[in-house]
Amino acid sequence: MKRWLLSYALAAVIFAVIDVVWIVTVAQRQYQSQMGHLLAASPQPVAAVLFYLVFVAGIVHYGVRPAKADIALRGRILGGALFGFFTYATWALTALAVLKDFPALVAVTDIAWGVGVCAMVTWLTVVLLRNVLKGRPAS
């Protein structure tokens, strides 16, 4: 349990940092230019926090998998990437299907982002966690 909680905390920090950089440098401008008419005046902070809490749990469960010592790094990264693909594709393709004027470019970009960010967060979390836990007995 300690390893899972440590993995969660580490993945949460990594994901938050990377996602904020993505939002500020890419997503904000793309969303505004492609679908500004669909955006709320300001984000809902409770919904955003809930998203991060739930999403990071998914990255840890499907990507990092701290309780599974026998999984190679490549398998973990693949698991994280697939989690990102399925979750972001669910959002983007549903939005494309039901929202008037939802841009296909945003859908494709979001899906690619989901795959990339989840793979990267998984990789960084696993590598850093291995370094932190190096020399410690398994718990």
Tab-separated table of C-alpha atoms in Angstrom:
chain	number	residue	atom	x	y	z
A	1	MET	CA	0.000	0.000	0.000
A	2	LYS	CA	2.861	2.387	0.801
A	3	ARG	CA	4.362	1.820	-2.629
A	4	TRP	CA	1.005	2.496	-4.311
A	5	LEU	CA	0.506	5.732	-2.342
A	6	LEU	CA	4.052	6.867	-3.096
A	7	SER	CA	3.487	6.057	-6.771
A	8	TYR	CA	0.230	8.006	-6.715
A	9	ALA	CA	1.813	11.062	-5.077
A	10	LEU	CA	4.758	11.050	-7.474
A	11	ALA	CA	2.578	10.522	-10.555
A	12	ALA	CA	0.206	13.286	-9.398
A	13	VAL	CA	3.020	15.826	-9.137
A	14	ILE	CA	4.529	14.785	-12.469
A	15	PHE	CA	1.172	14.811	-14.257
A	16	ALA	CA	0.160	18.170	-12.778
A	17	VAL	CA	3.420	19.839	-13.833
A	18	ILE	CA	3.368	18.420	-17.359
A	19	ASP	CA	-0.348	19.091	-17.823
A	20	VAL	CA	-0.088	22.711	-16.644
A	21	VAL	CA	2.743	23.302	-19.120
A	22	TRP	CA	0.609	21.698	-21.870
A	23	ILE	CA	-2.469	23.747	-20.975
A	24	VAL	CA	-0.561	27.045	-20.836
A	25	THR	CA	1.563	26.520	-23.948
A	26	VAL	CA	-0.758	24.579	-26.293
A	27	ALA	CA	-4.244	23.629	-25.151
A	28	GLN	CA	-5.430	27.059	-24.021
A	29	ARG	CA	-4.680	28.663	-27.374
A	30	GLN	CA	-5.982	25.721	-29.379
A	31	TYR	CA	-9.201	25.467	-27.399
A	32	GLN	CA	-9.795	29.202	-27.634
A	33	SER	CA	-9.136	29.379	-31.384
A	34	GLN	CA	-10.944	26.151	-32.317
A	35	MET	CA	-13.904	26.165	-29.927
A	36	GLY	CA	-13.942	29.361	-27.908
A	37	HIS	CA	-17.726	29.534	-28.242
A	38	LEU	CA	-18.040	26.224	-26.354
A	39	LEU	CA	-15.813	27.180	-23.404
A	40	ALA	CA	-17.070	28.250	-20.009
A	41	ALA	CA	-16.023	31.686	-18.781
A	42	SER	CA	-13.792	29.962	-16.227
A	43	PRO	CA	-12.967	26.339	-15.371
A	44	GLN	CA	-14.835	24.557	-12.596
A	45	PRO	CA	-12.121	23.938	-9.962
A	46	VAL	CA	-13.947	21.112	-8.156
A	47	ALA	CA	-14.416	19.197	-11.403
A	48	ALA	CA	-10.768	19.810	-12.336
A	49	VAL	CA	-9.484	18.530	-8.992
A	50	LEU	CA	-11.749	15.480	-9.190
A	51	PHE	CA	-10.466	14.772	-12.703
A	52	TYR	CA	-6.850	14.869	-11.539
A	53	LEU	CA	-7.528	12.654	-8.513
A	54	VAL	CA	-9.327	10.005	-10.562
A	55	PHE	CA	-7.103	10.203	-13.625
A	56	VAL	CA	-3.849	9.807	-11.721
A	57	ALA	CA	-5.278	6.733	-9.997
A	58	GLY	CA	-5.847	5.286	-13.472
A	59	ILE	CA	-2.290	6.028	-14.576
A	60	VAL	CA	-0.923	4.334	-11.465
A	61	HIS	CA	-3.233	1.335	-11.765
A	62	TYR	CA	-2.854	0.702	-15.507
A	63	GLY	CA	0.611	2.124	-16.155
A	64	VAL	CA	2.872	2.265	-13.128
A	65	ARG	CA	1.448	-0.877	-11.470
A	66	PRO	CA	3.645	-0.633	-8.361
A	67	ALA	CA	2.525	-3.984	-6.927
A	68	LYS	CA	3.649	-5.906	-10.047
A	69	ALA	CA	7.422	-6.323	-9.872
A	70	ASP	CA	7.590	-8.678	-12.876
A	71	ILE	CA	6.396	-6.173	-15.504
A	72	ALA	CA	9.070	-4.627	-17.708
A	73	LEU	CA	9.287	-0.863	-18.077
A	74	ARG	CA	8.101	-1.115	-21.683
A	75	GLY	CA	4.956	-2.982	-20.585
A	76	ARG	CA	4.219	-0.329	-17.978
A	77	ILE	CA	4.660	2.494	-20.478
A	78	LEU	CA	2.413	0.658	-22.949
A	79	GLY	CA	-0.225	0.237	-20.222
A	80	GLY	CA	-0.045	3.944	-19.423
A	81	ALA	CA	-0.219	4.913	-23.099
A	82	LEU	CA	-3.248	2.670	-23.656
A	83	PHE	CA	-4.961	4.140	-20.594
A	84	GLY	CA	-4.343	7.611	-22.053
A	85	PHE	CA	-5.625	6.531	-25.450
A	86	PHE	CA	-8.855	5.006	-24.196
A	87	THR	CA	-9.672	7.774	-21.733
A	88	TYR	CA	-8.890	10.707	-23.983
A	89	ALA	CA	-10.501	8.988	-26.980
A	90	THR	CA	-13.648	8.459	-24.922
A	91	TRP	CA	-13.825	12.169	-24.151
A	92	ALA	CA	-12.795	13.449	-27.571
A	93	LEU	CA	-14.879	11.104	-29.696
A	94	THR	CA	-17.942	11.566	-27.493
A	95	ALA	CA	-17.550	15.337	-27.760
A	96	LEU	CA	-17.131	15.009	-31.524
A	97	ALA	CA	-20.288	12.893	-31.700
A	98	VAL	CA	-22.595	15.013	-29.531
A	99	LEU	CA	-21.353	18.609	-29.406
A	100	LYS	CA	-22.250	20.954	-32.207
A	101	ASP	CA	-19.146	22.324	-33.912
A	102	PHE	CA	-16.657	20.335	-31.851
A	103	PRO	CA	-13.484	20.411	-33.982
A	104	ALA	CA	-11.913	17.194	-35.210
A	105	LEU	CA	-8.474	18.807	-34.790
A	106	VAL	CA	-9.097	19.185	-31.056
A	107	ALA	CA	-10.266	15.572	-30.822
A	108	VAL	CA	-7.166	14.235	-32.576
A	109	THR	CA	-4.827	16.503	-30.600
A	110	ASP	CA	-6.411	15.509	-27.285
A	111	ILE	CA	-6.141	11.796	-28.053
A	112	ALA	CA	-2.476	12.163	-29.020
A	113	TRP	CA	-1.891	14.196	-25.862
A	114	GLY	CA	-3.540	11.528	-23.708
A	115	VAL	CA	-1.316	8.805	-25.132
A	116	GLY	CA	1.850	10.880	-24.800
A	117	VAL	CA	1.284	12.327	-21.366
A	118	CYS	CA	0.243	9.023	-19.810
A	119	ALA	CA	3.242	7.231	-21.313
A	120	MET	CA	5.558	9.991	-20.086
A	121	VAL	CA	4.071	10.146	-16.586
A	122	THR	CA	4.273	6.362	-16.305
A	123	TRP	CA	7.889	6.305	-17.456
A	124	LEU	CA	9.016	9.127	-15.171
A	125	THR	CA	7.130	7.754	-12.185
A	126	VAL	CA	8.553	4.249	-12.575
A	127	VAL	CA	12.123	5.448	-13.111
A	128	LEU	CA	12.022	7.914	-10.215
A	129	LEU	CA	10.270	5.426	-7.948
A	130	ARG	CA	12.953	2.814	-8.666
A	131	ASN	CA	15.620	5.338	-7.681
A	132	VAL	CA	13.774	6.353	-4.520
A	133	LEU	CA	13.168	2.769	-3.445
A	134	LYS	CA	16.598	1.481	-4.446
A	135	GLY	CA	18.078	-0.369	-1.517
A	136	ARG	CA	14.849	-0.388	0.490
A	137	PRO	CA	13.128	-3.652	1.329
A	138	ALA	CA	9.888	-4.324	-0.568
A	139	SER	CA	6.756	-3.371	1.338
